[in-house]
Amino acid sequence: MIATHLVLEEEHLKRLATTPKDQKLQFEWSSLLGDIPKHDTDSHIKVRVGTHERDFDLGEIANTVGSALTDLFLAREQKENIFSDENQKMVQATAIAVAKELQQRAKTPEGTPRTLPAHEIYSIIESALIKANKHDVAKSVVVRRQRMEKEIAPGETTRPQPIIVSTKVIRRNGQVVPWNHNKIEIAVRKAFLNLETDSSPAVQIAESVTRQVAAEERQFITIED
């Protein structure tokens, strides 16, 4: 019963993650940051999405967490509780925690801005939520990250792949698709979060699975395998 509930909730999250903003409840989560100093972080970090770089804005962290929380509560049909004081404080606290972590990563001997890939910033947000025991919100963030990565053109991805795999994957609907290491990592992350535990081992597990499949040199593999 619990497994069925989690599957249905994830399907709702996937649908909500792709729903246009103007078709969902909206709230300016970034306004919760108020007078919190953020310029030091902003000026020392740039974000890379695919092959494109842009300036970092801490307000986007609050909006990312808030949007993930909104999707979660809509999936649970609890829209009246989305903008509660508790949730507003959680979004604010998460953004502050992420800002502190980014300040450490932004420091360079030369004092020049550091560029971080979008998936690394998503991982920092996820880690902050796990520390706050908000595994369900973290999973919603992972679903939104999955949508973001799907929108990047295949030729523009800059995420490192541990090894080239020629094996094709047979999905449950019979569709045959190329091996995608990043999808393995995302799936394992969500499994850990469903168990309300640390999801960081997903990186090593995905790499191990990818290397094992490459070593077997099979032409096809089913998703169950």
mmCIF file of C-alpha atoms in Angstrom:
data_model
loop_
_atom_site.group_PDB
_atom_site.id
_atom_site.type_symbol
_atom_site.label_atom_id
_atom_site.label_comp_id
_atom_site.label_asym_id
_atom_site.label_seq_id
_atom_site.Cartn_x
_atom_site.Cartn_y
_atom_site.Cartn_z
ATOM 1 C CA MET A 1 0.000 0.000 0.000
ATOM 2 C CA ILE A 2 2.822 2.418 0.904
ATOM 3 C CA ALA A 3 4.686 1.576 -2.300
ATOM 4 C CA THR A 4 1.561 2.209 -4.375
ATOM 5 C CA HIS A 5 1.053 5.556 -2.650
ATOM 6 C CA LEU A 6 4.643 6.601 -3.395
ATOM 7 C CA VAL A 7 4.331 5.615 -7.059
ATOM 8 C CA LEU A 8 1.104 7.585 -7.466
ATOM 9 C CA GLU A 9 2.580 10.597 -5.683
ATOM 10 C CA GLU A 10 5.645 10.550 -7.933
ATOM 11 C CA GLU A 11 3.440 10.415 -11.034
ATOM 12 C CA HIS A 12 1.598 13.488 -9.762
ATOM 13 C CA LEU A 13 4.918 15.240 -9.100
ATOM 14 C CA LYS A 14 6.163 14.500 -12.619
ATOM 15 C CA ARG A 15 2.968 15.900 -14.104
ATOM 16 C CA LEU A 16 3.070 19.017 -11.923
ATOM 17 C CA ALA A 17 6.744 19.622 -12.711
ATOM 18 C CA THR A 18 5.849 20.010 -16.391
ATOM 19 C CA THR A 19 2.698 22.080 -15.809
ATOM 20 C CA PRO A 20 3.136 25.729 -16.910
ATOM 21 C CA LYS A 21 3.516 28.191 -14.027
ATOM 22 C CA ASP A 22 0.425 30.159 -15.011
ATOM 23 C CA GLN A 23 -1.671 27.024 -14.501
ATOM 24 C CA LYS A 24 -0.607 26.491 -10.883
ATOM 25 C CA LEU A 25 -0.731 28.416 -7.619
ATOM 26 C CA GLN A 26 2.155 30.871 -7.449
ATOM 27 C CA PHE A 27 3.955 32.583 -4.614
ATOM 28 C CA GLU A 28 7.009 34.828 -4.663
ATOM 29 C CA TRP A 29 9.142 32.610 -2.444
ATOM 30 C CA SER A 30 12.225 34.751 -3.087
ATOM 31 C CA SER A 31 10.573 37.606 -1.191
ATOM 32 C CA LEU A 32 11.008 35.572 2.011
ATOM 33 C CA LEU A 33 14.725 36.344 1.905
ATOM 34 C CA GLY A 34 13.995 39.957 2.764
ATOM 35 C CA ASP A 35 17.157 41.773 3.781
ATOM 36 C CA ILE A 36 19.293 38.646 4.049
ATOM 37 C CA PRO A 37 22.691 39.591 2.567
ATOM 38 C CA LYS A 38 23.292 37.622 -0.583
ATOM 39 C CA HIS A 39 25.406 39.814 -2.824
ATOM 40 C CA ASP A 40 28.703 38.190 -1.809
ATOM 41 C CA THR A 41 27.439 34.817 -2.946
ATOM 42 C CA ASP A 42 25.826 36.172 -6.104
ATOM 43 C CA SER A 43 28.966 37.972 -7.257
ATOM 44 C CA HIS A 44 31.239 34.941 -6.798
ATOM 45 C CA ILE A 45 29.150 32.277 -8.532
ATOM 46 C CA LYS A 46 27.890 31.667 -12.019
ATOM 47 C CA VAL A 47 25.536 28.848 -12.990
ATOM 48 C CA ARG A 48 26.067 26.576 -15.983
ATOM 49 C CA VAL A 49 22.984 24.967 -17.530
ATOM 50 C CA GLY A 50 24.069 22.782 -20.419
ATOM 51 C CA THR A 51 26.706 24.872 -22.156
ATOM 52 C CA HIS A 52 25.198 28.220 -21.160
ATOM 53 C CA GLU A 53 26.323 30.328 -18.187
ATOM 54 C CA ARG A 54 24.406 32.962 -16.274
ATOM 55 C CA ASP A 55 24.734 34.954 -13.078
ATOM 56 C CA PHE A 56 23.620 33.251 -9.884
ATOM 57 C CA ASP A 57 20.630 34.607 -7.957
ATOM 58 C CA LEU A 58 19.945 33.302 -4.448
ATOM 59 C CA GLY A 59 16.284 34.137 -4.940
ATOM 60 C CA GLU A 60 16.151 31.279 -7.446
ATOM 61 C CA ILE A 61 17.041 28.851 -4.653
ATOM 62 C CA ALA A 62 14.043 29.967 -2.613
ATOM 63 C CA ASN A 63 11.818 29.757 -5.692
ATOM 64 C CA THR A 64 13.138 26.275 -6.552
ATOM 65 C CA VAL A 65 12.469 24.938 -3.045
ATOM 66 C CA GLY A 66 9.129 26.730 -2.838
ATOM 67 C CA SER A 67 8.016 25.413 -6.225
ATOM 68 C CA ALA A 68 8.992 21.865 -5.244
ATOM 69 C CA LEU A 69 7.045 22.239 -2.002
ATOM 70 C CA THR A 70 4.059 23.612 -3.924
ATOM 71 C CA ASP A 71 4.090 20.603 -6.265
ATOM 72 C CA LEU A 72 4.266 18.230 -3.297
ATOM 73 C CA PHE A 73 1.288 19.763 -1.512
ATOM 74 C CA LEU A 74 -0.738 19.933 -4.737
ATOM 75 C CA ALA A 75 0.022 16.247 -5.342
ATOM 76 C CA ARG A 76 -1.308 15.536 -1.864
ATOM 77 C CA GLU A 77 -4.356 17.775 -2.425
ATOM 78 C CA GLN A 78 -3.335 20.022 0.469
ATOM 79 C CA LYS A 79 -3.148 23.338 -1.354
ATOM 80 C CA GLU A 80 -4.600 25.229 1.616
ATOM 81 C CA ASN A 81 -1.420 24.423 3.596
ATOM 82 C CA ILE A 82 1.153 25.436 0.982
ATOM 83 C CA PHE A 83 1.881 28.949 2.208
ATOM 84 C CA SER A 84 1.771 28.245 5.937
ATOM 85 C CA ASP A 85 4.179 29.999 8.287
ATOM 86 C CA GLU A 86 5.971 26.693 8.828
ATOM 87 C CA ASN A 87 6.575 26.209 5.114
ATOM 88 C CA GLN A 88 7.687 29.783 4.599
ATOM 89 C CA LYS A 89 10.238 29.404 7.409
ATOM 90 C CA MET A 90 11.428 26.103 5.926
ATOM 91 C CA VAL A 91 11.998 27.644 2.486
ATOM 92 C CA GLN A 92 13.834 30.586 4.023
ATOM 93 C CA ALA A 93 16.024 28.355 6.218
ATOM 94 C CA THR A 94 16.881 26.085 3.274
ATOM 95 C CA ALA A 95 17.893 29.033 1.095
ATOM 96 C CA ILE A 96 20.138 30.362 3.874
ATOM 97 C CA ALA A 97 21.751 26.923 4.364
ATOM 98 C CA VAL A 98 22.408 26.642 0.628
ATOM 99 C CA ALA A 99 23.861 30.168 0.571
ATOM 100 C CA LYS A 100 26.355 29.277 3.313
ATOM 101 C CA GLU A 101 27.469 26.152 1.456
ATOM 102 C CA LEU A 102 27.830 28.087 -1.794
ATOM 103 C CA GLN A 103 29.894 30.769 -0.077
ATOM 104 C CA GLN A 104 32.421 28.107 0.866
ATOM 105 C CA ARG A 105 32.509 26.638 -2.631
ATOM 106 C CA ALA A 106 32.735 30.065 -4.264
ATOM 107 C CA LYS A 107 36.037 30.953 -2.624
ATOM 108 C CA THR A 108 38.939 30.852 -5.072
ATOM 109 C CA PRO A 109 42.554 31.974 -4.500
ATOM 110 C CA GLU A 110 42.263 34.411 -7.389
ATOM 111 C CA GLY A 111 38.994 35.882 -6.157
ATOM 112 C CA THR A 112 37.376 35.216 -9.531
ATOM 113 C CA PRO A 113 33.773 33.990 -9.894
ATOM 114 C CA ARG A 114 33.386 30.214 -9.856
ATOM 115 C CA THR A 115 31.034 28.439 -12.234
ATOM 116 C CA LEU A 116 28.933 25.613 -10.828
ATOM 117 C CA PRO A 117 26.821 23.265 -12.960
ATOM 118 C CA ALA A 118 23.103 23.389 -12.246
ATOM 119 C CA HIS A 119 23.005 19.738 -11.125
ATOM 120 C CA GLU A 120 25.584 20.485 -8.393
ATOM 121 C CA ILE A 121 23.453 23.314 -7.023
ATOM 122 C CA TYR A 122 20.423 21.014 -7.068
ATOM 123 C CA SER A 123 22.438 18.470 -5.058
ATOM 124 C CA ILE A 124 23.300 21.139 -2.477
ATOM 125 C CA ILE A 125 19.604 22.025 -2.150
ATOM 126 C CA GLU A 126 18.730 18.337 -1.791
ATOM 127 C CA SER A 127 21.396 17.866 0.896
ATOM 128 C CA ALA A 128 20.116 20.880 2.866
ATOM 129 C CA LEU A 129 16.577 19.502 2.813
ATOM 130 C CA ILE A 130 17.739 16.060 3.939
ATOM 131 C CA LYS A 131 19.561 17.623 6.900
ATOM 132 C CA ALA A 132 16.298 19.369 7.772
ATOM 133 C CA ASN A 133 14.487 15.998 7.579
ATOM 134 C CA LYS A 134 12.437 17.179 4.584
ATOM 135 C CA HIS A 135 13.018 14.108 2.415
ATOM 136 C CA ASP A 136 9.655 14.452 0.661
ATOM 137 C CA VAL A 137 10.418 18.011 -0.459
ATOM 138 C CA ALA A 138 13.899 16.862 -1.508
ATOM 139 C CA LYS A 139 12.325 14.193 -3.736
ATOM 140 C CA SER A 140 10.116 16.833 -5.328
ATOM 141 C CA VAL A 141 13.266 18.880 -6.016
ATOM 142 C CA VAL A 142 14.846 15.810 -7.660
ATOM 143 C CA VAL A 143 11.784 15.426 -9.913
ATOM 144 C CA ARG A 144 12.103 19.083 -10.958
ATOM 145 C CA ARG A 145 15.820 18.570 -11.575
ATOM 146 C CA GLN A 146 14.947 15.596 -13.780
ATOM 147 C CA ARG A 147 12.642 17.832 -15.829
ATOM 148 C CA MET A 148 15.356 20.488 -16.121
ATOM 149 C CA GLU A 149 17.881 17.968 -17.426
ATOM 150 C CA LYS A 150 15.390 16.659 -20.004
ATOM 151 C CA GLU A 151 15.057 20.177 -21.406
ATOM 152 C CA ILE A 152 18.793 20.427 -22.119
ATOM 153 C CA ALA A 153 19.652 19.554 -25.699
ATOM 154 C CA PRO A 154 21.583 16.231 -25.904
ATOM 155 C CA GLY A 155 24.585 17.909 -27.481
ATOM 156 C CA GLU A 156 24.743 20.543 -24.740
ATOM 157 C CA THR A 157 25.035 18.341 -21.666
ATOM 158 C CA THR A 158 28.186 18.916 -19.639
ATOM 159 C CA ARG A 159 27.601 16.296 -16.970
ATOM 160 C CA PRO A 160 30.477 13.839 -16.774
ATOM 161 C CA GLN A 161 29.778 10.250 -17.815
ATOM 162 C CA PRO A 162 31.897 7.590 -16.052
ATOM 163 C CA ILE A 163 32.132 5.403 -19.144
ATOM 164 C CA ILE A 164 30.565 5.005 -22.588
ATOM 165 C CA VAL A 165 27.892 2.275 -22.665
ATOM 166 C CA SER A 166 26.661 0.892 -25.979
ATOM 167 C CA THR A 167 23.943 -1.246 -24.352
ATOM 168 C CA LYS A 168 20.372 -0.172 -25.104
ATOM 169 C CA VAL A 169 17.668 -0.219 -22.415
ATOM 170 C CA ILE A 170 14.281 -1.850 -23.016
ATOM 171 C CA ARG A 171 11.721 0.116 -21.016
ATOM 172 C CA ARG A 172 8.570 -1.369 -19.511
ATOM 173 C CA ASN A 173 6.483 -0.079 -22.436
ATOM 174 C CA GLY A 174 8.796 -1.852 -24.905
ATOM 175 C CA GLN A 175 10.541 1.326 -26.039
ATOM 176 C CA VAL A 176 14.287 0.942 -26.683
ATOM 177 C CA VAL A 177 16.434 3.887 -25.507
ATOM 178 C CA PRO A 178 20.175 4.604 -25.096
ATOM 179 C CA TRP A 179 21.798 3.982 -21.711
ATOM 180 C CA ASN A 180 21.545 7.115 -19.568
ATOM 181 C CA HIS A 181 23.771 7.154 -16.485
ATOM 182 C CA ASN A 182 22.076 10.287 -15.120
ATOM 183 C CA LYS A 183 18.659 8.621 -15.124
ATOM 184 C CA ILE A 184 20.073 5.766 -13.051
ATOM 185 C CA GLU A 185 21.390 8.233 -10.492
ATOM 186 C CA ILE A 186 18.060 10.087 -10.324
ATOM 187 C CA ALA A 187 16.125 6.833 -9.851
ATOM 188 C CA VAL A 188 18.424 5.711 -7.025
ATOM 189 C CA ARG A 189 18.231 9.145 -5.381
ATOM 190 C CA LYS A 190 14.451 8.960 -5.290
ATOM 191 C CA ALA A 191 14.603 5.450 -3.822
ATOM 192 C CA PHE A 192 16.822 6.645 -0.963
ATOM 193 C CA LEU A 193 14.562 9.637 -0.332
ATOM 194 C CA ASN A 194 11.503 7.379 -0.224
ATOM 195 C CA LEU A 195 13.288 5.587 2.620
ATOM 196 C CA GLU A 196 13.944 8.974 4.264
ATOM 197 C CA THR A 197 17.697 8.523 4.248
ATOM 198 C CA ASP A 198 20.785 10.178 2.752
ATOM 199 C CA SER A 199 20.746 10.035 -1.056
ATOM 200 C CA SER A 200 24.413 10.885 -1.696
ATOM 201 C CA PRO A 201 25.418 7.188 -2.276
ATOM 202 C CA ALA A 202 23.329 7.346 -5.470
ATOM 203 C CA VAL A 203 26.325 8.803 -7.333
ATOM 204 C CA GLN A 204 28.601 5.845 -6.567
ATOM 205 C CA ILE A 205 25.832 3.286 -7.109
ATOM 206 C CA ALA A 206 24.964 4.725 -10.531
ATOM 207 C CA GLU A 207 28.627 4.646 -11.550
ATOM 208 C CA SER A 208 28.992 1.033 -10.371
ATOM 209 C CA VAL A 209 25.873 -0.067 -12.268
ATOM 210 C CA THR A 210 27.042 1.745 -15.407
ATOM 211 C CA ARG A 211 30.466 0.102 -15.285
ATOM 212 C CA GLN A 212 28.953 -3.347 -14.705
ATOM 213 C CA VAL A 213 26.582 -2.990 -17.663
ATOM 214 C CA ALA A 214 29.448 -1.766 -19.867
ATOM 215 C CA ALA A 215 31.585 -4.753 -18.847
ATOM 216 C CA GLU A 216 28.853 -7.231 -19.795
ATOM 217 C CA GLU A 217 28.806 -5.830 -23.353
ATOM 218 C CA ARG A 218 25.195 -6.826 -23.896
ATOM 219 C CA GLN A 219 23.304 -5.352 -26.823
ATOM 220 C CA PHE A 220 20.095 -4.898 -24.824
ATOM 221 C CA ILE A 221 19.075 -4.932 -21.168
ATOM 222 C CA THR A 222 15.580 -4.685 -19.649
ATOM 223 C CA ILE A 223 14.839 -2.020 -17.070
ATOM 224 C CA GLU A 224 14.102 -4.795 -14.535
ATOM 225 C CA ASP A 225 17.617 -6.235 -15.011
#
